[in-house]
Amino acid sequence: MRILPEARLDVPSVRNAFHALKIEPRSLFILAPAIYLFVLPLAHTTGLRSVAFAVSVLLLVFTWRATPAPSIPLKAAFVAWLTLAVVTLIWAVRPEYSIGEIRAEILQSFLTFIIFFRATQSKRELTIWFVTISASALLVGAFALAHSLRGLNPYHVGLHGGTLYYAGYLNMIFPVLAAMAIVRPGWQRLFLICLMVFLLQTAVGSTSRAVWVGFLIELAIFGGLYLRYMDVRPVVRRLALTASIAGFVIFCGAFLYVAKQKLQLSGGPSEIIAQAARADRRPQLWVDSITFIKERPLTGAGFGRMVLGKELVTQQNDPNHTHAHNIILNYALQLGLFGPIALVFLFYSVVREFWKLTKSSSYELKILGIAGISVLGGIFGQSMVEDIFVRHLAWLFWALAGMALGYAMNNEKSVVHANTVIE
């Protein structure tokens, strides 16, 4: 009896088949991640987002051994984050909920990071991601504008995600758009500047005050690092300084205008700030959250932003207060006193990787590093009053981090290889 040879999936053979059909394999392998990236900020696209993510993971597995890549960074930070979350399952208040949160917030975040880290091997992929981000931002901004013009409740989750998540989204992508505008020439730069102006108008319509706080933090970080580390002509440096000062004035003015209109306040800037602070219910929520933390100071209640959501809603008599509205307090509620330590270590590890880029000899990598640090600063600042670093916004951040670090490390590998060949 004749025994047929075992069927095998030969990657080179598959690649040859693609070439015979005049199809570039890399184009197919980045299609699913591009769709995933495009729909991430869009609400009510869970099905498409899940399919695109699943296909991206399968493609990642399929191409893992066929596509060499540099060592994956941030592994220690992710492992520490995951280990602490898993250990707390032993005493978690709602273990089923915590398991789902670990899968969504940690595992999917890590996989998203790896997908874009491995997929971004050259400037071609980085350009595709940038075009995707710009197109998605234009669409999401259009939905936000339509929502505002129709006079709908800004907190209702339209396709743009509603006030809270839209504010986080704007803080997430603005430094990236600014970096793109700096490195892109001609009409591309003009388009990106117009896009940012358009999105700033939608930010006013969102009625969010936190978004302007995030913008101010990002402007301070981006402007400071740009003036410190970018080797530019004196005239460009003066223009950058002037633009930073103008941006600071505009963002402060927008914050005061939104606060005055939203809370129906009166008086000058100092009076508006004082009245807004007195009207805010978050300080009392933070005090009460600390009381919950004291009940489980070492263990926490289990991983998940809303693990004590029912208790907080009952205690606050407010359906919107399902968590502490502060990322540090939330992690202390979830994971005990080690939670904020794990969170700070995670953010520190990301900042350290981006900081390396600011010391690069490449103009483009320096801009990417500055943008990455600015994004993290803005999101962390906003999360001190909202804590929106979850689900699709967190996945978007890890996608941005993955593509930036993937491009940087592949670029560095190419430079080292070129120097070796020359020698």
PDB file of C-alpha atoms in Angstrom, residues 18-263:
ATOM      1  CA  PHE A  18       1.462  34.871  -4.473  1.00  0.00           C
ATOM      2  CA  HIS A  19       4.136  36.134  -6.882  1.00  0.00           C
ATOM      3  CA  ALA A  20       2.679  34.014  -9.700  1.00  0.00           C
ATOM      4  CA  LEU A  21      -0.667  35.742  -9.131  1.00  0.00           C
ATOM      5  CA  LYS A  22       1.123  39.109  -8.956  1.00  0.00           C
ATOM      6  CA  ILE A  23       0.021  39.560  -5.341  1.00  0.00           C
ATOM      7  CA  GLU A  24       2.443  40.963  -2.795  1.00  0.00           C
ATOM      8  CA  PRO A  25       2.180  38.770   0.362  1.00  0.00           C
ATOM      9  CA  ARG A  26       3.070  41.675   2.667  1.00  0.00           C
ATOM     10  CA  SER A  27       0.074  43.623   1.323  1.00  0.00           C
ATOM     11  CA  LEU A  28      -2.265  40.822   2.397  1.00  0.00           C
ATOM     12  CA  PHE A  29      -0.568  40.368   5.754  1.00  0.00           C
ATOM     13  CA  ILE A  30      -1.057  44.031   6.722  1.00  0.00           C
ATOM     14  CA  LEU A  31      -4.631  44.322   5.420  1.00  0.00           C
ATOM     15  CA  ALA A  32      -6.253  42.852   8.545  1.00  0.00           C
ATOM     16  CA  PRO A  33      -4.161  44.976  10.963  1.00  0.00           C
ATOM     17  CA  ALA A  34      -4.984  48.056   8.853  1.00  0.00           C
ATOM     18  CA  ILE A  35      -8.721  47.332   9.151  1.00  0.00           C
ATOM     19  CA  TYR A  36      -8.293  46.703  12.878  1.00  0.00           C
ATOM     20  CA  LEU A  37      -6.457  50.024  13.263  1.00  0.00           C
ATOM     21  CA  PHE A  38      -9.068  51.893  11.208  1.00  0.00           C
ATOM     22  CA  VAL A  39     -12.100  50.713  13.209  1.00  0.00           C
ATOM     23  CA  LEU A  40     -10.508  50.815  16.683  1.00  0.00           C
ATOM     24  CA  PRO A  41     -11.828  54.304  17.568  1.00  0.00           C
ATOM     25  CA  LEU A  42     -15.270  53.652  16.058  1.00  0.00           C
ATOM     26  CA  ALA A  43     -17.996  52.565  18.479  1.00  0.00           C
ATOM     27  CA  HIS A  44     -20.475  49.837  17.520  1.00  0.00           C
ATOM     28  CA  THR A  45     -17.911  48.034  15.341  1.00  0.00           C
ATOM     29  CA  THR A  46     -17.154  45.239  17.811  1.00  0.00           C
ATOM     30  CA  GLY A  47     -17.842  42.450  15.307  1.00  0.00           C
ATOM     31  CA  LEU A  48     -15.608  43.829  12.551  1.00  0.00           C
ATOM     32  CA  ARG A  49     -12.948  44.778  15.086  1.00  0.00           C
ATOM     33  CA  SER A  50     -12.934  41.264  16.569  1.00  0.00           C
ATOM     34  CA  VAL A  51     -12.702  39.594  13.159  1.00  0.00           C
ATOM     35  CA  ALA A  52      -9.859  41.896  12.057  1.00  0.00           C
ATOM     36  CA  PHE A  53      -8.020  41.238  15.318  1.00  0.00           C
ATOM     37  CA  ALA A  54      -8.475  37.461  15.075  1.00  0.00           C
ATOM     38  CA  VAL A  55      -7.211  37.396  11.480  1.00  0.00           C
ATOM     39  CA  SER A  56      -4.276  39.607  12.493  1.00  0.00           C
ATOM     40  CA  VAL A  57      -3.352  37.142  15.239  1.00  0.00           C
ATOM     41  CA  LEU A  58      -3.556  34.221  12.810  1.00  0.00           C
ATOM     42  CA  LEU A  59      -1.344  36.061  10.329  1.00  0.00           C
ATOM     43  CA  LEU A  60       1.075  36.843  13.136  1.00  0.00           C
ATOM     44  CA  VAL A  61       1.351  33.148  13.972  1.00  0.00           C
ATOM     45  CA  PHE A  62       1.595  32.149  10.303  1.00  0.00           C
ATOM     46  CA  THR A  63       4.427  34.596   9.562  1.00  0.00           C
ATOM     47  CA  TRP A  64       6.259  34.335  12.898  1.00  0.00           C
ATOM     48  CA  ARG A  65       9.105  32.114  11.706  1.00  0.00           C
ATOM     49  CA  ALA A  66       9.095  33.320   8.112  1.00  0.00           C
ATOM     50  CA  THR A  67       9.663  36.986   8.935  1.00  0.00           C
ATOM     51  CA  PRO A  68      12.717  37.716  11.089  1.00  0.00           C
ATOM     52  CA  ALA A  69      12.284  40.593  13.519  1.00  0.00           C
ATOM     53  CA  PRO A  70      14.170  42.172  16.406  1.00  0.00           C
ATOM     54  CA  SER A  71      13.583  41.058  19.982  1.00  0.00           C
ATOM     55  CA  ILE A  72      10.241  42.216  21.357  1.00  0.00           C
ATOM     56  CA  PRO A  73      10.613  44.993  23.971  1.00  0.00           C
ATOM     57  CA  LEU A  74       8.477  45.566  27.095  1.00  0.00           C
ATOM     58  CA  LYS A  75       8.219  41.838  27.857  1.00  0.00           C
ATOM     59  CA  ALA A  76       9.196  42.277  31.517  1.00  0.00           C
ATOM     60  CA  ALA A  77       6.602  45.017  32.041  1.00  0.00           C
ATOM     61  CA  PHE A  78       3.813  42.970  30.447  1.00  0.00           C
ATOM     62  CA  VAL A  79       4.798  39.861  32.432  1.00  0.00           C
ATOM     63  CA  ALA A  80       4.759  41.802  35.720  1.00  0.00           C
ATOM     64  CA  TRP A  81       1.369  43.291  34.845  1.00  0.00           C
ATOM     65  CA  LEU A  82      -0.104  39.915  33.886  1.00  0.00           C
ATOM     66  CA  THR A  83       1.418  38.024  36.821  1.00  0.00           C
ATOM     67  CA  LEU A  84       0.024  40.405  39.416  1.00  0.00           C
ATOM     68  CA  ALA A  85      -3.421  40.366  37.800  1.00  0.00           C
ATOM     69  CA  VAL A  86      -3.489  36.549  37.658  1.00  0.00           C
ATOM     70  CA  VAL A  87      -2.348  36.180  41.292  1.00  0.00           C
ATOM     71  CA  THR A  88      -5.223  38.384  42.472  1.00  0.00           C
ATOM     72  CA  LEU A  89      -7.684  35.879  40.988  1.00  0.00           C
ATOM     73  CA  ILE A  90      -7.105  33.835  44.158  1.00  0.00           C
ATOM     74  CA  TRP A  91      -9.063  36.343  46.240  1.00  0.00           C
ATOM     75  CA  ALA A  92     -10.910  38.331  43.539  1.00  0.00           C
ATOM     76  CA  VAL A  93     -14.393  39.546  44.471  1.00  0.00           C
ATOM     77  CA  ARG A  94     -15.706  38.659  40.999  1.00  0.00           C
ATOM     78  CA  PRO A  95     -13.239  36.167  39.477  1.00  0.00           C
ATOM     79  CA  GLU A  96     -15.246  35.605  36.272  1.00  0.00           C
ATOM     80  CA  TYR A  97     -15.265  39.334  35.593  1.00  0.00           C
ATOM     81  CA  SER A  98     -11.559  39.625  36.382  1.00  0.00           C
ATOM     82  CA  ILE A  99     -10.681  36.771  34.012  1.00  0.00           C
ATOM     83  CA  GLY A 100     -12.515  38.546  31.192  1.00  0.00           C
ATOM     84  CA  GLU A 101     -10.723  41.801  31.995  1.00  0.00           C
ATOM     85  CA  ILE A 102      -7.317  40.104  32.014  1.00  0.00           C
ATOM     86  CA  ARG A 103      -8.044  38.641  28.599  1.00  0.00           C
ATOM     87  CA  ALA A 104      -9.269  41.956  27.156  1.00  0.00           C
ATOM     88  CA  GLU A 105      -7.020  44.493  28.864  1.00  0.00           C
ATOM     89  CA  ILE A 106      -3.712  42.636  29.147  1.00  0.00           C
ATOM     90  CA  LEU A 107      -3.593  39.757  26.666  1.00  0.00           C
ATOM     91  CA  GLN A 108      -5.251  41.598  23.795  1.00  0.00           C
ATOM     92  CA  SER A 109      -3.117  44.659  24.509  1.00  0.00           C
ATOM     93  CA  PHE A 110       0.056  42.570  24.349  1.00  0.00           C
ATOM     94  CA  LEU A 111      -1.051  40.824  21.162  1.00  0.00           C
ATOM     95  CA  THR A 112      -1.970  44.156  19.576  1.00  0.00           C
ATOM     96  CA  PHE A 113       1.467  45.492  20.452  1.00  0.00           C
ATOM     97  CA  ILE A 114       3.191  42.434  18.945  1.00  0.00           C
ATOM     98  CA  ILE A 115       1.047  42.530  15.774  1.00  0.00           C
ATOM     99  CA  PHE A 116       2.096  46.060  14.901  1.00  0.00           C
ATOM    100  CA  PHE A 117       5.644  45.624  16.175  1.00  0.00           C
ATOM    101  CA  ARG A 118       6.201  42.648  13.886  1.00  0.00           C
ATOM    102  CA  ALA A 119       4.249  44.085  10.946  1.00  0.00           C
ATOM    103  CA  THR A 120       6.128  47.410  10.830  1.00  0.00           C
ATOM    104  CA  GLN A 121       9.360  46.401   9.145  1.00  0.00           C
ATOM    105  CA  SER A 122       9.932  49.375   6.882  1.00  0.00           C
ATOM    106  CA  LYS A 123       8.825  52.885   6.093  1.00  0.00           C
ATOM    107  CA  ARG A 124       6.222  51.440   3.728  1.00  0.00           C
ATOM    108  CA  GLU A 125       4.236  49.855   6.561  1.00  0.00           C
ATOM    109  CA  LEU A 126       4.641  52.953   8.732  1.00  0.00           C
ATOM    110  CA  THR A 127       3.211  55.079   5.914  1.00  0.00           C
ATOM    111  CA  ILE A 128       0.236  52.727   5.563  1.00  0.00           C
ATOM    112  CA  TRP A 129      -0.471  52.993   9.299  1.00  0.00           C
ATOM    113  CA  PHE A 130      -0.218  56.789   9.168  1.00  0.00           C
ATOM    114  CA  VAL A 131      -2.632  57.015   6.236  1.00  0.00           C
ATOM    115  CA  THR A 132      -5.019  54.678   8.062  1.00  0.00           C
ATOM    116  CA  ILE A 133      -4.846  56.757  11.255  1.00  0.00           C
ATOM    117  CA  SER A 134      -5.492  59.984   9.323  1.00  0.00           C
ATOM    118  CA  ALA A 135      -8.455  58.534   7.408  1.00  0.00           C
ATOM    119  CA  SER A 136      -9.923  57.077  10.583  1.00  0.00           C
ATOM    120  CA  ALA A 137      -9.469  60.381  12.449  1.00  0.00           C
ATOM    121  CA  LEU A 138     -11.278  62.251   9.683  1.00  0.00           C
ATOM    122  CA  LEU A 139     -14.211  59.845   9.813  1.00  0.00           C
ATOM    123  CA  VAL A 140     -14.432  59.779  13.617  1.00  0.00           C
ATOM    124  CA  GLY A 141     -14.205  63.577  13.719  1.00  0.00           C
ATOM    125  CA  ALA A 142     -17.037  63.829  11.186  1.00  0.00           C
ATOM    126  CA  PHE A 143     -19.234  61.619  13.374  1.00  0.00           C
ATOM    127  CA  ALA A 144     -18.365  63.732  16.426  1.00  0.00           C
ATOM    128  CA  LEU A 145     -19.222  66.946  14.555  1.00  0.00           C
ATOM    129  CA  ALA A 146     -22.545  65.541  13.340  1.00  0.00           C
ATOM    130  CA  HIS A 147     -23.370  64.424  16.879  1.00  0.00           C
ATOM    131  CA  SER A 148     -22.685  67.919  18.194  1.00  0.00           C
ATOM    132  CA  LEU A 149     -24.568  69.757  15.430  1.00  0.00           C
ATOM    133  CA  ARG A 150     -27.647  67.611  16.019  1.00  0.00           C
ATOM    134  CA  GLY A 151     -27.691  68.782  19.625  1.00  0.00           C
ATOM    135  CA  LEU A 152     -27.493  65.252  21.040  1.00  0.00           C
ATOM    136  CA  ASN A 153     -26.357  64.521  24.581  1.00  0.00           C
ATOM    137  CA  PRO A 154     -22.537  64.655  24.349  1.00  0.00           C
ATOM    138  CA  TYR A 155     -22.227  61.707  26.753  1.00  0.00           C
ATOM    139  CA  HIS A 156     -24.324  59.423  24.563  1.00  0.00           C
ATOM    140  CA  VAL A 157     -22.114  56.907  22.765  1.00  0.00           C
ATOM    141  CA  GLY A 158     -22.442  57.736  19.101  1.00  0.00           C
ATOM    142  CA  LEU A 159     -20.123  56.256  16.512  1.00  0.00           C
ATOM    143  CA  HIS A 160     -17.393  58.544  17.833  1.00  0.00           C
ATOM    144  CA  GLY A 161     -17.644  57.043  21.340  1.00  0.00           C
ATOM    145  CA  GLY A 162     -19.154  59.921  23.309  1.00  0.00           C
ATOM    146  CA  THR A 163     -17.465  62.731  25.222  1.00  0.00           C
ATOM    147  CA  LEU A 164     -15.191  60.718  27.505  1.00  0.00           C
ATOM    148  CA  TYR A 165     -13.745  58.293  24.994  1.00  0.00           C
ATOM    149  CA  TYR A 166     -13.608  60.829  22.180  1.00  0.00           C
ATOM    150  CA  ALA A 167     -11.561  63.121  24.408  1.00  0.00           C
ATOM    151  CA  GLY A 168      -9.191  60.249  25.139  1.00  0.00           C
ATOM    152  CA  TYR A 169      -8.988  59.428  21.447  1.00  0.00           C
ATOM    153  CA  LEU A 170      -8.031  63.002  20.557  1.00  0.00           C
ATOM    154  CA  ASN A 171      -5.308  63.042  23.201  1.00  0.00           C
ATOM    155  CA  MET A 172      -4.121  59.680  21.842  1.00  0.00           C
ATOM    156  CA  ILE A 173      -3.661  60.713  18.220  1.00  0.00           C
ATOM    157  CA  PHE A 174      -2.859  64.435  18.313  1.00  0.00           C
ATOM    158  CA  PRO A 175       0.890  64.060  19.024  1.00  0.00           C
ATOM    159  CA  VAL A 176       1.004  61.412  16.276  1.00  0.00           C
ATOM    160  CA  LEU A 177      -0.679  63.751  13.790  1.00  0.00           C
ATOM    161  CA  ALA A 178       1.706  66.543  14.830  1.00  0.00           C
ATOM    162  CA  ALA A 179       4.700  64.256  14.277  1.00  0.00           C
ATOM    163  CA  MET A 180       3.351  63.254  10.877  1.00  0.00           C
ATOM    164  CA  ALA A 181       2.859  66.921   9.939  1.00  0.00           C
ATOM    165  CA  ILE A 182       6.481  67.667  10.828  1.00  0.00           C
ATOM    166  CA  VAL A 183       8.015  64.839   8.804  1.00  0.00           C
ATOM    167  CA  ARG A 184       5.634  64.896   5.812  1.00  0.00           C
ATOM    168  CA  PRO A 185       6.223  67.427   3.014  1.00  0.00           C
ATOM    169  CA  GLY A 186       3.996  69.686   0.915  1.00  0.00           C
ATOM    170  CA  TRP A 187       0.304  68.973   0.579  1.00  0.00           C
ATOM    171  CA  GLN A 188       0.468  66.104   3.078  1.00  0.00           C
ATOM    172  CA  ARG A 189       1.598  68.498   5.794  1.00  0.00           C
ATOM    173  CA  LEU A 190      -1.137  70.965   4.826  1.00  0.00           C
ATOM    174  CA  PHE A 191      -3.771  68.226   4.994  1.00  0.00           C
ATOM    175  CA  LEU A 192      -2.600  67.113   8.442  1.00  0.00           C
ATOM    176  CA  ILE A 193      -2.637  70.670   9.777  1.00  0.00           C
ATOM    177  CA  CYS A 194      -6.174  71.158   8.466  1.00  0.00           C
ATOM    178  CA  LEU A 195      -7.183  67.838  10.016  1.00  0.00           C
ATOM    179  CA  MET A 196      -5.845  68.903  13.410  1.00  0.00           C
ATOM    180  CA  VAL A 197      -7.683  72.235  13.227  1.00  0.00           C
ATOM    181  CA  PHE A 198     -10.879  70.379  12.344  1.00  0.00           C
ATOM    182  CA  LEU A 199     -10.442  67.984  15.262  1.00  0.00           C
ATOM    183  CA  LEU A 200      -9.831  70.884  17.640  1.00  0.00           C
ATOM    184  CA  GLN A 201     -13.211  72.291  16.637  1.00  0.00           C
ATOM    185  CA  THR A 202     -14.863  68.958  17.365  1.00  0.00           C
ATOM    186  CA  ALA A 203     -13.087  68.897  20.739  1.00  0.00           C
ATOM    187  CA  VAL A 204     -14.903  72.104  21.671  1.00  0.00           C
ATOM    188  CA  GLY A 205     -18.208  70.532  20.612  1.00  0.00           C
ATOM    189  CA  SER A 206     -17.507  67.465  22.757  1.00  0.00           C
ATOM    190  CA  THR A 207     -17.835  69.669  25.905  1.00  0.00           C
ATOM    191  CA  SER A 208     -14.946  67.793  27.531  1.00  0.00           C
ATOM    192  CA  ARG A 209     -12.738  69.790  29.867  1.00  0.00           C
ATOM    193  CA  ALA A 210     -10.256  66.967  30.417  1.00  0.00           C
ATOM    194  CA  VAL A 211      -9.262  66.909  26.750  1.00  0.00           C
ATOM    195  CA  TRP A 212      -7.792  70.424  27.055  1.00  0.00           C
ATOM    196  CA  VAL A 213      -5.817  69.406  30.130  1.00  0.00           C
ATOM    197  CA  GLY A 214      -4.429  66.523  28.090  1.00  0.00           C
ATOM    198  CA  PHE A 215      -3.586  68.865  25.201  1.00  0.00           C
ATOM    199  CA  LEU A 216      -1.739  71.221  27.550  1.00  0.00           C
ATOM    200  CA  ILE A 217       0.342  68.369  28.973  1.00  0.00           C
ATOM    201  CA  GLU A 218       1.115  67.035  25.496  1.00  0.00           C
ATOM    202  CA  LEU A 219       2.029  70.488  24.221  1.00  0.00           C
ATOM    203  CA  ALA A 220       4.419  71.035  27.126  1.00  0.00           C
ATOM    204  CA  ILE A 221       6.090  67.644  26.591  1.00  0.00           C
ATOM    205  CA  PHE A 222       6.179  67.764  22.788  1.00  0.00           C
ATOM    206  CA  GLY A 223       7.338  71.389  22.641  1.00  0.00           C
ATOM    207  CA  GLY A 224       9.938  70.944  25.369  1.00  0.00           C
ATOM    208  CA  LEU A 225      11.452  67.801  23.875  1.00  0.00           C
ATOM    209  CA  TYR A 226      11.351  69.201  20.347  1.00  0.00           C
ATOM    210  CA  LEU A 227      13.229  72.339  21.360  1.00  0.00           C
ATOM    211  CA  ARG A 228      15.663  70.298  23.451  1.00  0.00           C
ATOM    212  CA  TYR A 229      16.545  67.406  21.148  1.00  0.00           C
ATOM    213  CA  MET A 230      15.750  68.423  17.578  1.00  0.00           C
ATOM    214  CA  ASP A 231      18.648  69.972  15.706  1.00  0.00           C
ATOM    215  CA  VAL A 232      16.801  72.637  13.720  1.00  0.00           C
ATOM    216  CA  ARG A 233      17.644  76.032  12.327  1.00  0.00           C
ATOM    217  CA  PRO A 234      17.194  79.084  14.611  1.00  0.00           C
ATOM    218  CA  VAL A 235      14.249  80.356  12.542  1.00  0.00           C
ATOM    219  CA  VAL A 236      12.472  76.995  12.886  1.00  0.00           C
ATOM    220  CA  ARG A 237      13.183  76.981  16.611  1.00  0.00           C
ATOM    221  CA  ARG A 238      11.626  80.431  16.976  1.00  0.00           C
ATOM    222  CA  LEU A 239       8.583  79.341  14.984  1.00  0.00           C
ATOM    223  CA  ALA A 240       8.205  76.238  17.169  1.00  0.00           C
ATOM    224  CA  LEU A 241       8.432  78.333  20.338  1.00  0.00           C
ATOM    225  CA  THR A 242       5.879  80.824  19.000  1.00  0.00           C
ATOM    226  CA  ALA A 243       3.519  78.008  17.990  1.00  0.00           C
ATOM    227  CA  SER A 244       3.866  76.428  21.443  1.00  0.00           C
ATOM    228  CA  ILE A 245       2.988  79.670  23.202  1.00  0.00           C
ATOM    229  CA  ALA A 246       0.040  80.245  20.864  1.00  0.00           C
ATOM    230  CA  GLY A 247      -1.160  76.689  21.438  1.00  0.00           C
ATOM    231  CA  PHE A 248      -0.914  77.137  25.195  1.00  0.00           C
ATOM    232  CA  VAL A 249      -3.055  80.282  25.065  1.00  0.00           C
ATOM    233  CA  ILE A 250      -5.619  78.638  22.754  1.00  0.00           C
ATOM    234  CA  PHE A 251      -5.919  75.487  24.882  1.00  0.00           C
ATOM    235  CA  CYS A 252      -6.295  77.495  28.110  1.00  0.00           C
ATOM    236  CA  GLY A 253      -8.929  79.676  26.462  1.00  0.00           C
ATOM    237  CA  ALA A 254     -10.792  76.619  25.158  1.00  0.00           C
ATOM    238  CA  PHE A 255     -10.759  75.006  28.608  1.00  0.00           C
ATOM    239  CA  LEU A 256     -12.228  78.130  30.204  1.00  0.00           C
ATOM    240  CA  TYR A 257     -14.828  78.524  27.447  1.00  0.00           C
ATOM    241  CA  VAL A 258     -16.005  74.907  27.666  1.00  0.00           C
ATOM    242  CA  ALA A 259     -16.114  74.989  31.482  1.00  0.00           C
ATOM    243  CA  LYS A 260     -18.087  78.250  31.456  1.00  0.00           C
ATOM    244  CA  GLN A 261     -20.615  77.035  28.875  1.00  0.00           C
ATOM    245  CA  LYS A 262     -21.020  73.529  30.245  1.00  0.00           C
ATOM    246  CA  LEU A 263     -21.478  74.522  33.887  1.00  0.00           C
TER     247      LEU A 263
END
